[in-house]
Short mmCIF file of C-alpha atoms and ligand atoms in Angstrom, two decimals:
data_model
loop_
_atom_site.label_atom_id
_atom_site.label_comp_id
_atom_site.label_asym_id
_atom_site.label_seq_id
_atom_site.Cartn_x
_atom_site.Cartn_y
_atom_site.Cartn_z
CA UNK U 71 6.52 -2.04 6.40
CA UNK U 72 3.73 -2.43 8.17
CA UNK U 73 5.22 -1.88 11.51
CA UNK U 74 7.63 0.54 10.64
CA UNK U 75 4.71 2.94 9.40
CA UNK U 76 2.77 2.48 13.10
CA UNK U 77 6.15 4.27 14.23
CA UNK U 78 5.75 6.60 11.63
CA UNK U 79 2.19 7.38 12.16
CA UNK U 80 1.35 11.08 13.84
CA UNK U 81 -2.11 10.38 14.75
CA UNK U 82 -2.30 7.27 16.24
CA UNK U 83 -0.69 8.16 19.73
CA UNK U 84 -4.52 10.53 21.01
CA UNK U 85 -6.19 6.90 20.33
CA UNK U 86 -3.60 4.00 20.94
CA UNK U 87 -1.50 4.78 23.66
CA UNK U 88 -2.97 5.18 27.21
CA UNK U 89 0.16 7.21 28.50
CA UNK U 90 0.98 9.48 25.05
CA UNK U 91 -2.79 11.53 25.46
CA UNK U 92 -4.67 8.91 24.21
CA UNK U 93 -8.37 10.25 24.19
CA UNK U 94 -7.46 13.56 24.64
CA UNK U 95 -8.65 14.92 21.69
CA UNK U 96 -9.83 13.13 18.52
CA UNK U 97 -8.78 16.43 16.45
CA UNK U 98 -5.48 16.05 14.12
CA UNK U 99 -3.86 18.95 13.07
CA UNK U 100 -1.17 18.61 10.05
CA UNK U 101 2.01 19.60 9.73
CA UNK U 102 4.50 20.37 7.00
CA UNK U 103 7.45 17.22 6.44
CA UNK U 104 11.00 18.35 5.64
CA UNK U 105 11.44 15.89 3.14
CA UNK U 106 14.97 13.83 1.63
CA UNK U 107 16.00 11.56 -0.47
CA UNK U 108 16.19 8.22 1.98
CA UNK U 109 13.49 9.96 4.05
CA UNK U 110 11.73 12.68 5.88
CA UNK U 111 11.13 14.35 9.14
CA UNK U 112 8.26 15.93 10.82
CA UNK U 113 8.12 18.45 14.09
CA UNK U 114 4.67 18.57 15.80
CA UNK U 115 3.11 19.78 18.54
CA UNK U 116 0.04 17.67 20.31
CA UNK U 117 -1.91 17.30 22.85
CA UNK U 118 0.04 16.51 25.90
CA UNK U 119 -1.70 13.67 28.21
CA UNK U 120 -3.10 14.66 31.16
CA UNK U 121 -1.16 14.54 34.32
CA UNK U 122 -3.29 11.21 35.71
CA UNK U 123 -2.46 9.20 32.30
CA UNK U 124 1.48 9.80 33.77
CA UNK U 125 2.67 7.08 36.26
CA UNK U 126 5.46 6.42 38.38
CA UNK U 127 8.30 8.85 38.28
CA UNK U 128 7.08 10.35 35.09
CA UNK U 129 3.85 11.23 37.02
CA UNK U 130 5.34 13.16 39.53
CA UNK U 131 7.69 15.15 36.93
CA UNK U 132 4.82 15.89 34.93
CA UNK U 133 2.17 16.60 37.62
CA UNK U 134 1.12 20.39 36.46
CA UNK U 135 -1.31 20.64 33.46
CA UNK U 136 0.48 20.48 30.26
CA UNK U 137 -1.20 21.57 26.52
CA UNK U 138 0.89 20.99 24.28
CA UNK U 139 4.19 18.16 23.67
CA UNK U 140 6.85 18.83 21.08
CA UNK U 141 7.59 15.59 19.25
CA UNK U 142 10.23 15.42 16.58
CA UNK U 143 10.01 12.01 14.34
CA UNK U 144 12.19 11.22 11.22
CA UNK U 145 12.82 7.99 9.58
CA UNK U 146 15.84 7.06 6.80
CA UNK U 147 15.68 4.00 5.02
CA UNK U 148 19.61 3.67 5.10
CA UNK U 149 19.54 1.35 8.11
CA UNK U 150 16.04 1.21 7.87
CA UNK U 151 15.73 3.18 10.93
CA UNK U 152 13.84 5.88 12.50
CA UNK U 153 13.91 8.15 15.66
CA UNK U 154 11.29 9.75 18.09
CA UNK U 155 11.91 12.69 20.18
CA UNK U 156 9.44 14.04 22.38
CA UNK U 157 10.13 17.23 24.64
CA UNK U 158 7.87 16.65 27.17
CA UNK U 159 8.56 20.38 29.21
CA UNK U 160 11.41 23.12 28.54
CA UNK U 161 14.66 21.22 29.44
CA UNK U 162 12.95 17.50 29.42
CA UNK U 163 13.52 15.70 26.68
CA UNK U 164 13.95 11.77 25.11
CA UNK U 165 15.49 10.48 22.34
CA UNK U 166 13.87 6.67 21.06
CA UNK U 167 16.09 5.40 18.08
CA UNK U 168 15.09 2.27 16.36
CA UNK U 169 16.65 0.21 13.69
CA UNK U 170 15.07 -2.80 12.51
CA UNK U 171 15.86 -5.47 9.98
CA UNK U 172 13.51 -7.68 8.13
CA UNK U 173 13.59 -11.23 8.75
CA UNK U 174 11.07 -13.26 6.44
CA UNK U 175 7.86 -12.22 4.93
CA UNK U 176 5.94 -11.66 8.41
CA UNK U 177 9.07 -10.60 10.69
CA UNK U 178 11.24 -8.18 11.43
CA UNK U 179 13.28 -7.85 14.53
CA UNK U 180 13.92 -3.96 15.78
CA UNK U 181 16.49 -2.81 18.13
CA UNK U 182 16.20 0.14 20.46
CA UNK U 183 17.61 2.86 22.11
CA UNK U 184 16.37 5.29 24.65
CA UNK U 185 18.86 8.40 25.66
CA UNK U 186 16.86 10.90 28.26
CA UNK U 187 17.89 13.61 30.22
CA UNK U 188 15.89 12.96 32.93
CA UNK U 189 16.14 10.00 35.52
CA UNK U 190 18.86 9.04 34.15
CA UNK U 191 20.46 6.68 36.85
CA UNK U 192 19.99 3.11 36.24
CA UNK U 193 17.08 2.62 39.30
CA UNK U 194 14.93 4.49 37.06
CA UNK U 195 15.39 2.22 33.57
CA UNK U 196 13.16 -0.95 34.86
CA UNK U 197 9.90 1.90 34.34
CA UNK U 198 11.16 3.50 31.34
CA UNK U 199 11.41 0.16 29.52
CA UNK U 200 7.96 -0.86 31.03
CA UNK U 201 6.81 2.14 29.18
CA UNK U 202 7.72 1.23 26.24
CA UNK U 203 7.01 -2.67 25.95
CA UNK U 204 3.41 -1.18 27.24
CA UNK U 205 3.73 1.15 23.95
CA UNK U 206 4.80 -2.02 21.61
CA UNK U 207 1.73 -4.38 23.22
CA UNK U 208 -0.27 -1.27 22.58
CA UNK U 209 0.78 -0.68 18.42
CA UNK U 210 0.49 -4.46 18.05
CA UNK U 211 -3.20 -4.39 19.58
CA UNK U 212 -3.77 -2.86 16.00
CA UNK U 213 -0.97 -3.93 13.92
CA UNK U 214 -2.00 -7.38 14.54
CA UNK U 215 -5.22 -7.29 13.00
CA UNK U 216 -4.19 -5.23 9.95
CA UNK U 217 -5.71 -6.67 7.10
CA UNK U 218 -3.76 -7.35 4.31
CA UNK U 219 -1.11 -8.38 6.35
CA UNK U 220 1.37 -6.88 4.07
CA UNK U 221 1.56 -3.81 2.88
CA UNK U 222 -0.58 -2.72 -0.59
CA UNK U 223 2.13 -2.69 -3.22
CA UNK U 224 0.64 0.43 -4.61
CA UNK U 225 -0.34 3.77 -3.09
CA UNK U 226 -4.26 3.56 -4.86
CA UNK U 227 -5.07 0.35 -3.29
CA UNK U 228 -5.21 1.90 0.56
CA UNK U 229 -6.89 5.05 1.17
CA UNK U 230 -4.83 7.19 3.10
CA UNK U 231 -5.22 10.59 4.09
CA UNK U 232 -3.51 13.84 4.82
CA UNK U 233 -2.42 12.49 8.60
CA UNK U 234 -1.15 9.85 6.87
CA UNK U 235 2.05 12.19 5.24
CA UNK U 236 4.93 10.55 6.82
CA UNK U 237 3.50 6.89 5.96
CA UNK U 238 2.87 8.26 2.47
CA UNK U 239 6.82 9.11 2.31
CA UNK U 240 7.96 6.17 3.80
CA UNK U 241 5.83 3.81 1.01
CA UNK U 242 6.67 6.22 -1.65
CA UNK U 243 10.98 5.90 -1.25
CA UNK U 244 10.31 2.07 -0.42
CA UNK U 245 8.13 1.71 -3.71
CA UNK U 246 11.16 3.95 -5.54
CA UNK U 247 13.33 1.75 -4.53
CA UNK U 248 11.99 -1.37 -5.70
CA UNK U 249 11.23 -0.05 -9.08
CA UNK U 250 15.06 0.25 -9.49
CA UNK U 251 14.73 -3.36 -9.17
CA UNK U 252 16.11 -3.76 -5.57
CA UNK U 253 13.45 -5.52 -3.87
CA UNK U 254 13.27 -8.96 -2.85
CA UNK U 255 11.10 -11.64 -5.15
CA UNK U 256 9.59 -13.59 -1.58
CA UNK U 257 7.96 -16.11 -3.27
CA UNK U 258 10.93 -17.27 -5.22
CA UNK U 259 13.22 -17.19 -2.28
CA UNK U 260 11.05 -19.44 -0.37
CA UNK U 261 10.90 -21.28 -2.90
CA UNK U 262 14.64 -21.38 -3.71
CA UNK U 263 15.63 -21.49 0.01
CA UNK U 264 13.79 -24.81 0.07
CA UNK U 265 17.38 -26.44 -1.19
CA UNK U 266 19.84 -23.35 -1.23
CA UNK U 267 21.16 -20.71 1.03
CA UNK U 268 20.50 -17.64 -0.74
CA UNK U 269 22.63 -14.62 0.69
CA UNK U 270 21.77 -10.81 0.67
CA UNK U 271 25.18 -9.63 -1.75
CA UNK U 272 27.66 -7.54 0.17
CA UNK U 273 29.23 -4.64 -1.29
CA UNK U 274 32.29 -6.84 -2.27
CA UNK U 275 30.64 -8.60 -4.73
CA UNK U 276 30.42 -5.33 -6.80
CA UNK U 277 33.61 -5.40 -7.06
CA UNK U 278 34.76 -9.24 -7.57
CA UNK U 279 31.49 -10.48 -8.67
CA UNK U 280 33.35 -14.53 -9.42
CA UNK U 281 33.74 -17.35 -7.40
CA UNK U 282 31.10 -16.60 -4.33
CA UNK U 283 29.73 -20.18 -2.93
CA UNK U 284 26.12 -18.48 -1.97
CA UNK U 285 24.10 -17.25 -4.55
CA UNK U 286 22.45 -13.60 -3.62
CA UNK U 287 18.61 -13.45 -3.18
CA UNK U 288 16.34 -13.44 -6.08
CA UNK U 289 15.32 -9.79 -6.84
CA UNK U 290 12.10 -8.91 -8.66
CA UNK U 291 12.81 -6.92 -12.01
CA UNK U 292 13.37 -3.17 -12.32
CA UNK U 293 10.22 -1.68 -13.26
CA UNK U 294 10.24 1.31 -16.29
CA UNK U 295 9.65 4.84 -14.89
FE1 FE2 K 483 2.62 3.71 18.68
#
């Protein structure tokens, strides 16, 4: 959760990341989400770096003095996944999609996509990737030292505040979700997994619940609304 809300964050990029505007202005503006069910979506406009935090062939594409970028986020949990568009002049654009999967208590392992419409043969790839693993070291300088570690199992035991919206939507469907009673007990599955090998249920098991040779993981109980 904790990782999936620095995606999610709005403000972060003017302090965090050297090449998205970072100190270019400490002033946050909000914007209106279009919320959904599994999740929401925000369009924003911020301040655009300056043309010396640009380099390589993104510096010389972006070389005049920009104001404003257009950046489009929206996460789902179906998937658990989340995507990132920035339009970074008329007819330049990116698309970042990223889907990640929890793995234990502490990890979760994300997989990414980049689609651009710029420099788009393969030469150029090797500095668009370096952009982003600079982005991930970048998040993680913070992430890292987040304390608690996990994420506050209610919303009045963190202060957010109004940048904070799309976080706030992301913890409220996650916190929906396990009050139906879907979430995962952790300390009984390591526990459990000790001497078993506990299974997350496929959707044939609603239907032919018998005979399975793996248990399904121990969920905690289904809170009253
Ligand atoms: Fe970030």
């Amino acid at each position: 959760m904790r990782f999936e809300e620095n995606s999610l964050d709005t403000a972060h990029t003017q302090f965090v990341h050297s090449m998205f505007g970072s100190r270019r202005t400490p002033k946050l503006q909000n914007w209106p989400l279009e919320e959904a069910e599994w999740g929401a979506k925000v369009k924003r406009q911020k301040p655009a770096p300056k043309p010396d935090q640009k380099v390589g062939e993104m510096a010389k594409m972006l070389s005049e003095e920009r104001l404003q970028t257009q950046v489009e986020l929206e996460f789902s949990l179906v998937g658990l996944c989340h995507r990132i568009q920035p339009t970074f002049k008329e007819g330049m654009t990116q698309i970042n999609f990223t889907a990640r999967t929890p793995v234990d208590r502490k990890l979760s392992r994300a997989i990414g996509w980049q689609a651009r419409n710029y420099l788009k043969e393969p030469q150029f790839d090797a500095e668009r990737l370096a952009g982003i693993q600079l982005a991930v070291v970048e998040d993680l300088s913070v992430v890292e030292d987040l304390k608690p570690v996990v994420t506050p199992g209610k919303m009045s035991d963190e202060l957010l505040t109004e940048t904070d919206a799309m976080e706030a939507a992301f913890r409220t469907r996650c916190f929906k979700w396990a009050a139906k009673g879907w979430e995962i007990d952790l300390d009984q599955l390591e526990h459990r997994s000790q001497s078993e090998a506990l299974v997350i249920p496929s959707p044939g098991r609603r239907e032919d619940p018998k005979n399975w040779v793996h248990k399904t993981v121990p969920l905690k109980p289904a809170k009253a609304s």
